[in-house]
PDB file of C-alpha atoms in Angstrom:
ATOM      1  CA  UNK A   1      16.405 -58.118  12.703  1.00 46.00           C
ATOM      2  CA  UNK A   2      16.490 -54.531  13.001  1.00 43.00           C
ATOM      3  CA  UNK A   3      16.893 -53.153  17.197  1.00 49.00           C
ATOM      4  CA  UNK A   4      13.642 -51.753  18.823  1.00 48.00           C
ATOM      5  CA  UNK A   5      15.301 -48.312  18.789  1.00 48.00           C
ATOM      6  CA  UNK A   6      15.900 -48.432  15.193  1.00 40.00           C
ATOM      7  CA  UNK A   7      12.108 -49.518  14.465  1.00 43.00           C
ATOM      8  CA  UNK A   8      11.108 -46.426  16.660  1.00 45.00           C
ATOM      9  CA  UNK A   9      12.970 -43.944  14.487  1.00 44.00           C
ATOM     10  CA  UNK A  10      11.367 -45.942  11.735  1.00 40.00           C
ATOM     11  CA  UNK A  11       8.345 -45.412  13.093  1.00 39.00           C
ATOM     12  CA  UNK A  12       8.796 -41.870  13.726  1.00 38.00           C
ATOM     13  CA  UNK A  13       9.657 -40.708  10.701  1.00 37.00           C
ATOM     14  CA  UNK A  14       6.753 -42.660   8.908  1.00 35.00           C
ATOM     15  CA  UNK A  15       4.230 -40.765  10.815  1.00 37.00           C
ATOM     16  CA  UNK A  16       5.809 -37.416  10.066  1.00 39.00           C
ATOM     17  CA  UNK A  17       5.564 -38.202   6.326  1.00 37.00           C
ATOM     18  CA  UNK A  18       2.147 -39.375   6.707  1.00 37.00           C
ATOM     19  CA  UNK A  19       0.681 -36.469   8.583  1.00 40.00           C
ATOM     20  CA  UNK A  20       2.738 -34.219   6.048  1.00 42.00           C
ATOM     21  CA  UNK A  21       1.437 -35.802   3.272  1.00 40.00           C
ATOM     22  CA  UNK A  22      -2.287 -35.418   4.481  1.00 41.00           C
ATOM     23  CA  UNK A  23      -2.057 -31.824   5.594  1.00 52.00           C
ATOM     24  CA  UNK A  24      -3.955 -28.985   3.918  1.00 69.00           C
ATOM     25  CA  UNK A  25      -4.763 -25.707   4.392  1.00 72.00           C
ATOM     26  CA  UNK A  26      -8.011 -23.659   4.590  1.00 81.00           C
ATOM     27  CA  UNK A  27      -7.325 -20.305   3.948  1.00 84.00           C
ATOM     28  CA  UNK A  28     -11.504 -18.172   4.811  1.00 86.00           C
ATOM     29  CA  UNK A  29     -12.161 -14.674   5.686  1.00 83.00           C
ATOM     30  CA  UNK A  30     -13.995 -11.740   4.441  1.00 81.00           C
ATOM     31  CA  UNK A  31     -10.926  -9.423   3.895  1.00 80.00           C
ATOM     32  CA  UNK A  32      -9.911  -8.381   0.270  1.00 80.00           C
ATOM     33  CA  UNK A  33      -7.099  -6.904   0.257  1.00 81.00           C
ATOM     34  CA  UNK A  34      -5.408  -9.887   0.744  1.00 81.00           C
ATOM     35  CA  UNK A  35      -8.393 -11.864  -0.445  1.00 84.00           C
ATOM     36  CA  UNK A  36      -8.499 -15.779   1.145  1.00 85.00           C
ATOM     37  CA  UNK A  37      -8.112 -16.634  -2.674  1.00 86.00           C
ATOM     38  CA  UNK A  38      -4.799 -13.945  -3.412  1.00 85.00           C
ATOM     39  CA  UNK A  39      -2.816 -15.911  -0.282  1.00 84.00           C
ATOM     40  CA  UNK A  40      -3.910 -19.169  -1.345  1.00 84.00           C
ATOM     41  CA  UNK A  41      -2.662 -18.255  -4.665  1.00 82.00           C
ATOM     42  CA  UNK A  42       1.015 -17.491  -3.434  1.00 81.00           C
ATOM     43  CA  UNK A  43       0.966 -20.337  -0.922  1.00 78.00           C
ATOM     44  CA  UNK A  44       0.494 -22.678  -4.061  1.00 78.00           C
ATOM     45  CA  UNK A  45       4.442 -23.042  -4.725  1.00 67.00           C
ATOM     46  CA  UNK A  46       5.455 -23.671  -0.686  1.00 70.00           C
ATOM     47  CA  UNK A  47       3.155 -26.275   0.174  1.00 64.00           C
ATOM     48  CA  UNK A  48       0.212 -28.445  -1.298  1.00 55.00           C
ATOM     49  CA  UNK A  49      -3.355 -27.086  -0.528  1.00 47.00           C
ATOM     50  CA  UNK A  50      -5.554 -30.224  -1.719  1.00 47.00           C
ATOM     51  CA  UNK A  51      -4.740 -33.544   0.067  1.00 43.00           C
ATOM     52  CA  UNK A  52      -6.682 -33.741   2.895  1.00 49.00           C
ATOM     53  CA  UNK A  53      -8.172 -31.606   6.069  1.00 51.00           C
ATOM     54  CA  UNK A  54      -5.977 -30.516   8.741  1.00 71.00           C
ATOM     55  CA  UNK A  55      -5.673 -26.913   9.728  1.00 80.00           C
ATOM     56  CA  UNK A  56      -7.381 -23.650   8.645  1.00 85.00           C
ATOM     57  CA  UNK A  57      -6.274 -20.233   8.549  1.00 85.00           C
ATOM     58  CA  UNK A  58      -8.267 -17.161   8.992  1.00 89.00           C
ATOM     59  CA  UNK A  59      -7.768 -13.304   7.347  1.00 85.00           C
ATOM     60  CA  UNK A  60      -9.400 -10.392   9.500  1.00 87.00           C
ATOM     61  CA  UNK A  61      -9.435  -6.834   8.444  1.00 81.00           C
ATOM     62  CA  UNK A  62      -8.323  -3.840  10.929  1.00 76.00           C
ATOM     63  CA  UNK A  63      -7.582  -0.377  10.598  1.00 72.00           C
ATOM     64  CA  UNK A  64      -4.616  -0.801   8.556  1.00 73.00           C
ATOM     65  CA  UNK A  65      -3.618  -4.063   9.310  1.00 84.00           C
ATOM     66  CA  UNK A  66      -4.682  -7.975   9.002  1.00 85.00           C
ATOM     67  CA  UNK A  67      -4.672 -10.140  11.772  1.00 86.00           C
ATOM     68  CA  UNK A  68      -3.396 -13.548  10.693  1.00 86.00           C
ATOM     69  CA  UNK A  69      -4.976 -16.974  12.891  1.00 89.00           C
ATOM     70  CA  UNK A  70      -3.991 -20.549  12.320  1.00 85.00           C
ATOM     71  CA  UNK A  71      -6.264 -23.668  13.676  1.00 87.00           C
ATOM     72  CA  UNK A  72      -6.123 -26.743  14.093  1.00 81.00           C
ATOM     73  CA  UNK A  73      -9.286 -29.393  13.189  1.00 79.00           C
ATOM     74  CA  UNK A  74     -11.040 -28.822  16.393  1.00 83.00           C
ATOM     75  CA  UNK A  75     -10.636 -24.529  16.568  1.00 82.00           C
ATOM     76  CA  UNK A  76      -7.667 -24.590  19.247  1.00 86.00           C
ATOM     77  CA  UNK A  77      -5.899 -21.441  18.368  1.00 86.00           C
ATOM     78  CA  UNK A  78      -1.984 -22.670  17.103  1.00 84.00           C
ATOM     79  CA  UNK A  79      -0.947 -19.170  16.367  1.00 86.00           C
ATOM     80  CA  UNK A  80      -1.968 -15.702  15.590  1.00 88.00           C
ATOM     81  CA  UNK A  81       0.203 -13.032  13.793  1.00 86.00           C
ATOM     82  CA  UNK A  82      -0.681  -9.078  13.296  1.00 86.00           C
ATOM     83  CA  UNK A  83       0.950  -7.891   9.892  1.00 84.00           C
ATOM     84  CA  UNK A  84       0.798  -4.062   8.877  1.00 82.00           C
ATOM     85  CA  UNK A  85      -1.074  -3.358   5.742  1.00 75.00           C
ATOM     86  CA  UNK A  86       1.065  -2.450   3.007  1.00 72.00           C
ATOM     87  CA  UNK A  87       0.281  -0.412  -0.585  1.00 69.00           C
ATOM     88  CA  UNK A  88      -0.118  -3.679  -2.334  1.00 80.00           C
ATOM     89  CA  UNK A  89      -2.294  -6.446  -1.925  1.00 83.00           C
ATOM     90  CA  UNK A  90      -0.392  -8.894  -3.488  1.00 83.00           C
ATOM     91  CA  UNK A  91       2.759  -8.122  -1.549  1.00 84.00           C
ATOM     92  CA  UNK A  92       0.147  -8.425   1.412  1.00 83.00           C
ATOM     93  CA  UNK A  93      -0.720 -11.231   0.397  1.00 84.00           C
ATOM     94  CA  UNK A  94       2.672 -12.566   0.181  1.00 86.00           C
ATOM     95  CA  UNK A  95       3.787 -12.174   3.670  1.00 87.00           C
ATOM     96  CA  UNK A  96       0.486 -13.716   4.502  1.00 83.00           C
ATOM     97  CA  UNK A  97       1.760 -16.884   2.808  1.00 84.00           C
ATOM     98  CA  UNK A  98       5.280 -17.026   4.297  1.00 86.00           C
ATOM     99  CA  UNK A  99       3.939 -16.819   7.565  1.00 86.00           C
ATOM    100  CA  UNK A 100       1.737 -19.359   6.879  1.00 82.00           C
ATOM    101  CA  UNK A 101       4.404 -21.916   5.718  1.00 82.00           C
ATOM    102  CA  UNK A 102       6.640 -21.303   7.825  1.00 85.00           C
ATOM    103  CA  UNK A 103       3.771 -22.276  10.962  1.00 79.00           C
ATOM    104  CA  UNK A 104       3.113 -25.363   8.758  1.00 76.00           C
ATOM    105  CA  UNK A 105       6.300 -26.131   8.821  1.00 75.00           C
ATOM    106  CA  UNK A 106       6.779 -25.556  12.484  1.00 76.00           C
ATOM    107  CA  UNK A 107       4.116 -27.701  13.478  1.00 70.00           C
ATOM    108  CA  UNK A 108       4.490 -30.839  10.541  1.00 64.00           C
ATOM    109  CA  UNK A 109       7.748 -31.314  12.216  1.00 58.00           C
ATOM    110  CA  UNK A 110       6.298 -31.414  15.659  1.00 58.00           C
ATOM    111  CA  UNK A 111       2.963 -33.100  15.222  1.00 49.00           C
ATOM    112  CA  UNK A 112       4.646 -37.045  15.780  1.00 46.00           C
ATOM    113  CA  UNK A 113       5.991 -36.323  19.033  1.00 45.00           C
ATOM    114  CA  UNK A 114       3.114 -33.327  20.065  1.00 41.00           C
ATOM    115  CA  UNK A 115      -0.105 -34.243  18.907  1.00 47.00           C
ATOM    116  CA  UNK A 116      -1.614 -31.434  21.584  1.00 52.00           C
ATOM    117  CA  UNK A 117      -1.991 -27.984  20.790  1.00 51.00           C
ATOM    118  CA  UNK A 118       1.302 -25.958  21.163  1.00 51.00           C
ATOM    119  CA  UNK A 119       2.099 -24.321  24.192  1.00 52.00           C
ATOM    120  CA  UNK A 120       2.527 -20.623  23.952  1.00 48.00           C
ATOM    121  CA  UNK A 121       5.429 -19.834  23.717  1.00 50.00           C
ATOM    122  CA  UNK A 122       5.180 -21.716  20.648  1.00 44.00           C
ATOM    123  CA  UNK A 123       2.395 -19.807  19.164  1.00 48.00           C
ATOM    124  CA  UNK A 124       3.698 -17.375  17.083  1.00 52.00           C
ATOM    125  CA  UNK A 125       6.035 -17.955  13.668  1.00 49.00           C
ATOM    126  CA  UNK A 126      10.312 -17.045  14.310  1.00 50.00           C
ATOM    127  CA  UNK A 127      10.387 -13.447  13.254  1.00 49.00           C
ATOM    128  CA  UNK A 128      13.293 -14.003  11.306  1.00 45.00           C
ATOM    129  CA  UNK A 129      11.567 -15.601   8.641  1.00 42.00           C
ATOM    130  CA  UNK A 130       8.864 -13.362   8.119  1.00 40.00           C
ATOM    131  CA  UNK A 131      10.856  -9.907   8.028  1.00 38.00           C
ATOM    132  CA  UNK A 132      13.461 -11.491   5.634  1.00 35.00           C
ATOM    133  CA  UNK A 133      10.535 -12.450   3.027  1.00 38.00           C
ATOM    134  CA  UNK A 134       8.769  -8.751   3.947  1.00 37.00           C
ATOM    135  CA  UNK A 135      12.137  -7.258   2.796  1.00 36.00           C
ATOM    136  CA  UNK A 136      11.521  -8.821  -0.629  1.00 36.00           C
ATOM    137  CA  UNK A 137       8.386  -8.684  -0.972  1.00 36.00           C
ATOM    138  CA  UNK A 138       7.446  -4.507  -0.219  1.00 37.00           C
ATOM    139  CA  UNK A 139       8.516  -2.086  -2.912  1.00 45.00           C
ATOM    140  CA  UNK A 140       8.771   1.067  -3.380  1.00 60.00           C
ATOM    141  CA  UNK A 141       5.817   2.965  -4.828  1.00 77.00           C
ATOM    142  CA  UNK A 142       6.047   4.402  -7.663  1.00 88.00           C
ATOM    143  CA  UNK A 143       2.802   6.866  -9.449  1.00 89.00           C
ATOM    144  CA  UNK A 144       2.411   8.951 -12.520  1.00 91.00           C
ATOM    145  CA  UNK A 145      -0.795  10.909 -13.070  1.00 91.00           C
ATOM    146  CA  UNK A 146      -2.369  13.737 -14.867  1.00 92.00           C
ATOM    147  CA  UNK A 147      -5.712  15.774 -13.838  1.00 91.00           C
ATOM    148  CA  UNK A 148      -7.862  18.668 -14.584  1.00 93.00           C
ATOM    149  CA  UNK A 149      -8.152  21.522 -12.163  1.00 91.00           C
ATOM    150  CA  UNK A 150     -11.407  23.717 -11.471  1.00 90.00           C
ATOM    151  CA  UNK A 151     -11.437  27.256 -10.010  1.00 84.00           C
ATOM    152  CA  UNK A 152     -13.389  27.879  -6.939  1.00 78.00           C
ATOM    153  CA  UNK A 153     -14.082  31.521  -8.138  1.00 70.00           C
ATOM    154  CA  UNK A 154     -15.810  30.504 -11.311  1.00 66.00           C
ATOM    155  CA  UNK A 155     -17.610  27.080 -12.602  1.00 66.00           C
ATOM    156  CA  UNK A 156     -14.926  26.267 -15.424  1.00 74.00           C
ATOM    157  CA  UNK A 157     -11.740  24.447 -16.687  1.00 86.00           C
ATOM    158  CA  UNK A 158      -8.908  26.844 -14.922  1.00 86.00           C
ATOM    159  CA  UNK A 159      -5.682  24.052 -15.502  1.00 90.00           C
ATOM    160  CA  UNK A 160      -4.054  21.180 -15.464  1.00 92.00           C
ATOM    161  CA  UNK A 161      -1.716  18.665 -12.876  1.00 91.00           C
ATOM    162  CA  UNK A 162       0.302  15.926 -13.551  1.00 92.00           C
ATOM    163  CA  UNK A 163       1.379  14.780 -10.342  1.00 92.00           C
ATOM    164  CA  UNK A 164       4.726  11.962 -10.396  1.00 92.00           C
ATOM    165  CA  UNK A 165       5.672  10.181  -6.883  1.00 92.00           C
ATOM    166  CA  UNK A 166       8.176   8.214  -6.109  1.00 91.00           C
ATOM    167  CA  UNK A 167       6.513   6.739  -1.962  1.00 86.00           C
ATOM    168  CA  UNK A 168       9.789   5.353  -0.261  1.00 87.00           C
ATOM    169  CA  UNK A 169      10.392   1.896   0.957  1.00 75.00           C
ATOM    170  CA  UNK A 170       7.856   0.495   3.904  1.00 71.00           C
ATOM    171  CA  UNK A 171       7.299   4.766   4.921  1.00 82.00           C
ATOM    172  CA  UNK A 172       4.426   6.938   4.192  1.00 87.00           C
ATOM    173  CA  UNK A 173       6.737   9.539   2.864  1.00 92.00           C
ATOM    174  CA  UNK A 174       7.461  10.255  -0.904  1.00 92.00           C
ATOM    175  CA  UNK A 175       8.763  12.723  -2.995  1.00 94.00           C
ATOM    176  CA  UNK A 176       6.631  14.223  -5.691  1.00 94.00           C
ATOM    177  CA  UNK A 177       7.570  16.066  -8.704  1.00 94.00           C
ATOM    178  CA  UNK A 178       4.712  18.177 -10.102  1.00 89.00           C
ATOM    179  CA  UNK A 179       3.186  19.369 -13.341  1.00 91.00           C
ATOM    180  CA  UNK A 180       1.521  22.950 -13.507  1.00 87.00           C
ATOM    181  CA  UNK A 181      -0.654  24.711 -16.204  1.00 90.00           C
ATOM    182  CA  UNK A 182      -3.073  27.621 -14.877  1.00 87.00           C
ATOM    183  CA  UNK A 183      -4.934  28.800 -17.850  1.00 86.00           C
ATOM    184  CA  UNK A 184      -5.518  32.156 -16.198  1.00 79.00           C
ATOM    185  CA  UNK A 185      -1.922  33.904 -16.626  1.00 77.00           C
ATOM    186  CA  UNK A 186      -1.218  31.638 -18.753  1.00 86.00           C
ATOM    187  CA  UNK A 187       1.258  30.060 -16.296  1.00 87.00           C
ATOM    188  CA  UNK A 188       3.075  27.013 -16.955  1.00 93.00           C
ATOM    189  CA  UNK A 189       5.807  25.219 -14.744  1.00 93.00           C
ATOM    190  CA  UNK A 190       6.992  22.580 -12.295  1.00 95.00           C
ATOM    191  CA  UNK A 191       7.120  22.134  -8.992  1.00 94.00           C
ATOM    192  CA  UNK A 192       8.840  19.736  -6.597  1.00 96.00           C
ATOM    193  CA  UNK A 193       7.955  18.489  -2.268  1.00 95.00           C
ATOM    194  CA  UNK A 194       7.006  15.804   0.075  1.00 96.00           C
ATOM    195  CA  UNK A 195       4.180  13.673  -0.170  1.00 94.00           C
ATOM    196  CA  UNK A 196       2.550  11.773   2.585  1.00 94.00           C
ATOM    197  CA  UNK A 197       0.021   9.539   3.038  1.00 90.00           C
ATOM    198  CA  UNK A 198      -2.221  10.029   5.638  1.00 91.00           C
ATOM    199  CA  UNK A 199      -4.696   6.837   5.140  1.00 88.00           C
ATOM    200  CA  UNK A 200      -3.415   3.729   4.223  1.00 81.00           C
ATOM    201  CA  UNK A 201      -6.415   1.282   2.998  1.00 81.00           C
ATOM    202  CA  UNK A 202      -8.532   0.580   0.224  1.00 82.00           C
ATOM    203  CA  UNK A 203      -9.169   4.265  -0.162  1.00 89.00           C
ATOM    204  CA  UNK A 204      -6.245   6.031   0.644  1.00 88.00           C
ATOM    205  CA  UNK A 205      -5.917  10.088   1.721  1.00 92.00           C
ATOM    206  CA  UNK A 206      -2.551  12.084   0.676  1.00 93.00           C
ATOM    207  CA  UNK A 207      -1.348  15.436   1.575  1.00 95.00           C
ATOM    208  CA  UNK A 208       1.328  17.104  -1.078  1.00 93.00           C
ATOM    209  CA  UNK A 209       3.421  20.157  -0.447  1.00 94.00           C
ATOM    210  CA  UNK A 210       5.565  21.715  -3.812  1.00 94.00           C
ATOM    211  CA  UNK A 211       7.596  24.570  -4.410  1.00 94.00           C
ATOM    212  CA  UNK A 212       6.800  25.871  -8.043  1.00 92.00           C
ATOM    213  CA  UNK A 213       8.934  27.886 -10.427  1.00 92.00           C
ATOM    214  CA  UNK A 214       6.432  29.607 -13.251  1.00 91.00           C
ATOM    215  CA  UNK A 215       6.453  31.012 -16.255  1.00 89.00           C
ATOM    216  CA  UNK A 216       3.394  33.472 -16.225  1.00 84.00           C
ATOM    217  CA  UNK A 217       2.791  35.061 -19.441  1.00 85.00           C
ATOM    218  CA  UNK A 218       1.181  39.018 -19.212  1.00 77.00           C
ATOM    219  CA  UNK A 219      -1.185  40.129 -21.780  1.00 77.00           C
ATOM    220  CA  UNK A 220      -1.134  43.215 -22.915  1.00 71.00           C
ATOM    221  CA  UNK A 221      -2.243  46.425 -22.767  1.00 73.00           C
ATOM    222  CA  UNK A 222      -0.125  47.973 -21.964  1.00 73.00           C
ATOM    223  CA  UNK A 223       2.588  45.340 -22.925  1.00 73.00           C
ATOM    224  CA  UNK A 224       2.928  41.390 -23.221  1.00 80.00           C
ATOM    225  CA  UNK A 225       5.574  39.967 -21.120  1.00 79.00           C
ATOM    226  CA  UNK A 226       6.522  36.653 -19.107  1.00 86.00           C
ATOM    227  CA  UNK A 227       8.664  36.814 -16.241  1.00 84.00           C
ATOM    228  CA  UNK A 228       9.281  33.768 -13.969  1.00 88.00           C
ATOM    229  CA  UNK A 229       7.025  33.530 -11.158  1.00 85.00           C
ATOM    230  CA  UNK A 230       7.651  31.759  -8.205  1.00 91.00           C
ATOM    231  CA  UNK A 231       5.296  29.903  -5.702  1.00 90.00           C
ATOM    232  CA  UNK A 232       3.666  27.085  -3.088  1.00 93.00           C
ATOM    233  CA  UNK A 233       1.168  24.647  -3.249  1.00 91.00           C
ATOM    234  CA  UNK A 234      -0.636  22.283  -0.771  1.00 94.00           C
ATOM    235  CA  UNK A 235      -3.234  20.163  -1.473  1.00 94.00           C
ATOM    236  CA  UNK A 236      -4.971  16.742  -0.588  1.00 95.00           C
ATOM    237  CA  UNK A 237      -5.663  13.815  -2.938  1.00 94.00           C
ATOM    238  CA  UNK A 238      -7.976  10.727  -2.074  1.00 95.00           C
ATOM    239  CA  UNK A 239      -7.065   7.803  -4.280  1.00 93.00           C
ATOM    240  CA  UNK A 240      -8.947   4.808  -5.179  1.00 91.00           C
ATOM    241  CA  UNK A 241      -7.940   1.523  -6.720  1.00 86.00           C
ATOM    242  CA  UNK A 242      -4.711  -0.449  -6.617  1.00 80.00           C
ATOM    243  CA  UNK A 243      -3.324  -0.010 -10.412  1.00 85.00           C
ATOM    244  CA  UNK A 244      -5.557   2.276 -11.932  1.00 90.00           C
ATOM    245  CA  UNK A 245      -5.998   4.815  -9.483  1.00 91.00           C
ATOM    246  CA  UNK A 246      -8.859   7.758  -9.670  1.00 94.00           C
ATOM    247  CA  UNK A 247      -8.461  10.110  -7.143  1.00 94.00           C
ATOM    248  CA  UNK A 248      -9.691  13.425  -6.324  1.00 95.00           C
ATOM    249  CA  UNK A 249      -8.130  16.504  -4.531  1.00 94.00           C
ATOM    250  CA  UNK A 250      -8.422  20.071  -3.316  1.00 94.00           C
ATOM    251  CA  UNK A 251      -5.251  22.001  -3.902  1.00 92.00           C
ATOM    252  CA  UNK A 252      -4.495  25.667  -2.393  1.00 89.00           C
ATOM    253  CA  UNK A 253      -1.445  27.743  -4.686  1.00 88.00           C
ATOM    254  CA  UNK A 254      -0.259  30.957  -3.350  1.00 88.00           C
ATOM    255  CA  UNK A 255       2.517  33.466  -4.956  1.00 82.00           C
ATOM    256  CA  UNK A 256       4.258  36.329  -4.719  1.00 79.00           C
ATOM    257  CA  UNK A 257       2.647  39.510  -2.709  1.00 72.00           C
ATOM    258  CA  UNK A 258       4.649  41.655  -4.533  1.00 60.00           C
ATOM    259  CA  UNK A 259       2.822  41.393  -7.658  1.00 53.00           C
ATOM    260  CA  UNK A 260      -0.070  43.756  -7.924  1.00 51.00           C
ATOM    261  CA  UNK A 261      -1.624  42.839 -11.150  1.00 58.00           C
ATOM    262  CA  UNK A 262      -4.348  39.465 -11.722  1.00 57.00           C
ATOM    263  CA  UNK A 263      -3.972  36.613 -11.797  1.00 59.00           C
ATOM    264  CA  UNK A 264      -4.574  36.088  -7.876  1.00 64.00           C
ATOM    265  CA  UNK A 265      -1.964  35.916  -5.420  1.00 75.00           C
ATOM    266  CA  UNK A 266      -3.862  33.622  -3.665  1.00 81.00           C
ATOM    267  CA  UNK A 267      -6.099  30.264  -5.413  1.00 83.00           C
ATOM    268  CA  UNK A 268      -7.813  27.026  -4.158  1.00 88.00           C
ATOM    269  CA  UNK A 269      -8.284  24.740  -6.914  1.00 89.00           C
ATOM    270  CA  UNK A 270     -10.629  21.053  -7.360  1.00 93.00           C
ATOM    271  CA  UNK A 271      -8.645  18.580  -9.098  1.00 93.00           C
ATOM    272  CA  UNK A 272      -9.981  15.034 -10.702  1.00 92.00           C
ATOM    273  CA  UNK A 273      -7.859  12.583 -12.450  1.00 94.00           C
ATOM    274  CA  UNK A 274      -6.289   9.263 -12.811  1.00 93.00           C
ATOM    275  CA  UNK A 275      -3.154   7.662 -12.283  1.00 92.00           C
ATOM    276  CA  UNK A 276      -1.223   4.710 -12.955  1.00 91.00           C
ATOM    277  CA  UNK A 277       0.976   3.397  -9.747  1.00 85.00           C
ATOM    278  CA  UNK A 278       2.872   0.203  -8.189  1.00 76.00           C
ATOM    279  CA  UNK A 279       3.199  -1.004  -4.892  1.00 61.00           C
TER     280      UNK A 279
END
């Protein structure tokens, strides 16, 4: 015969299997970037989704973040969690899962001895957890692009960009190394500066600052030359899309008042293109 405090281990244990083995998840919300569907994706491989009805998690989108809520089968509030958007959806969505089984976790191993809600100071997921899986999951960003320029002083093709960023690790900052053809000249050279992103959301807003070093090409009379040319840029970019980016920007060049022959010293350029980016 086993003791009665042996059958009440027994019986604890039972009942932690059982409600672990009927748990599931509801992941609903509106958001889409993660989607509901994205973070149930990447919650597949920490814990089963489809044997039974237990808790549900919601997604809500904010100005550049996504506020994470877990409850139970009745609507009590278990815990709620703020996470800061990042560039990628998926890696979004992947600190959105991590935090989620993490609270399952938390409260499957509590459930047999506190069937109540959690008190507060329970409410929120260890920290620990979540910033070790952020630190895998965000990467740097990294964006190569090309795009067609068009002068404000005349309706027509005046150049070319291709714009290649490297955006550092969880910062808005980047560095950008820069592509330049000006028809008008011609000139022809690269540039190199910061890049920073000023919006962070589905449609994101850039600035760029580069140095350039030309090589503008006179045309005669009286002679034909090219001489290296020196100058600065600054310009803004809004960007669409995740992979496949489209963007659009207004860039501003300016060079040398020393020179006293066309083209301008000073030039504000439209841009339109595409890129191809991570994270």
């Amino acid at each position: 015969m086993f003791s009665a405090g042996v059958k009440s281990r027994c019986a604890v244990v039972i009942a932690a299997v059982l409600l672990m083995a009927s748990a599931t998840l509801t992941i609903e919300g509106r958001t889409t970037c993660p989607s509901p569907r994205e973070v149930a994706s990447k919650l597949e491989g920490l814990l089963p989704l489809d044997l039974g009805i237990s808790r549900t998690a919601t997604l809500e989108q904010r100005a550049g973040e996504v506020q994470l809520t877990l409850r139970d089968a009745i609507g009590t509030v278990l815990a709620t969690k703020v996470i800061r958007a990042r560039p990628s959806c998926s890696e979004l969505a992947e600190i959105a899962a991590v935090v989620l089984a993490t609270w399952e976790a938390e409260f499957a191993e509590r459930a047999p001895e506190v069937p109540e809600a959690p008190q507060s100071e329970a409410a929120h997921a260890p920290e620990k957890p979540v910033e070790a899986a952020a630190g895998r999951a965000v990467v740097p960003g990294i964006e190569l692009g090309f795009g067609l320029t068009l002068s404000w002083r005349r309706f027509g093709l005046s150049g070319a960009v291709m714009p290649m960023s490297y955006m550092f690790e969880e910062s808005r900052w980047g560095i950008e190394v820069y592509g330049y053809l000006a028809l008008e000249g011609p000139r022809v050279g690269v540039g190199i500066g910061p890049r920073f992103r000023l919006v962070d959301s589905k449609v994101r807003l850039d600035a760029h600052l580069a140095l350039l070093g030309t090589s503008l090409t006179m045309v005669g009379p009286p002679a034909t030359f090219t001489r290296f040319d020196p100058g600065a840029l600054v310009g803004l970019r809004v960007i669409f899309g995740r992979m496949w980016r489209p963007w659009l920007g207004v860039t501003g060049s300016v060079w040398p008042p020393w020179r006293n022959e066309p083209p301008p010293m000073f030039e504000v350029s439209f841009c339109w293109g595409i890129s191809l980016g991570s994270g």
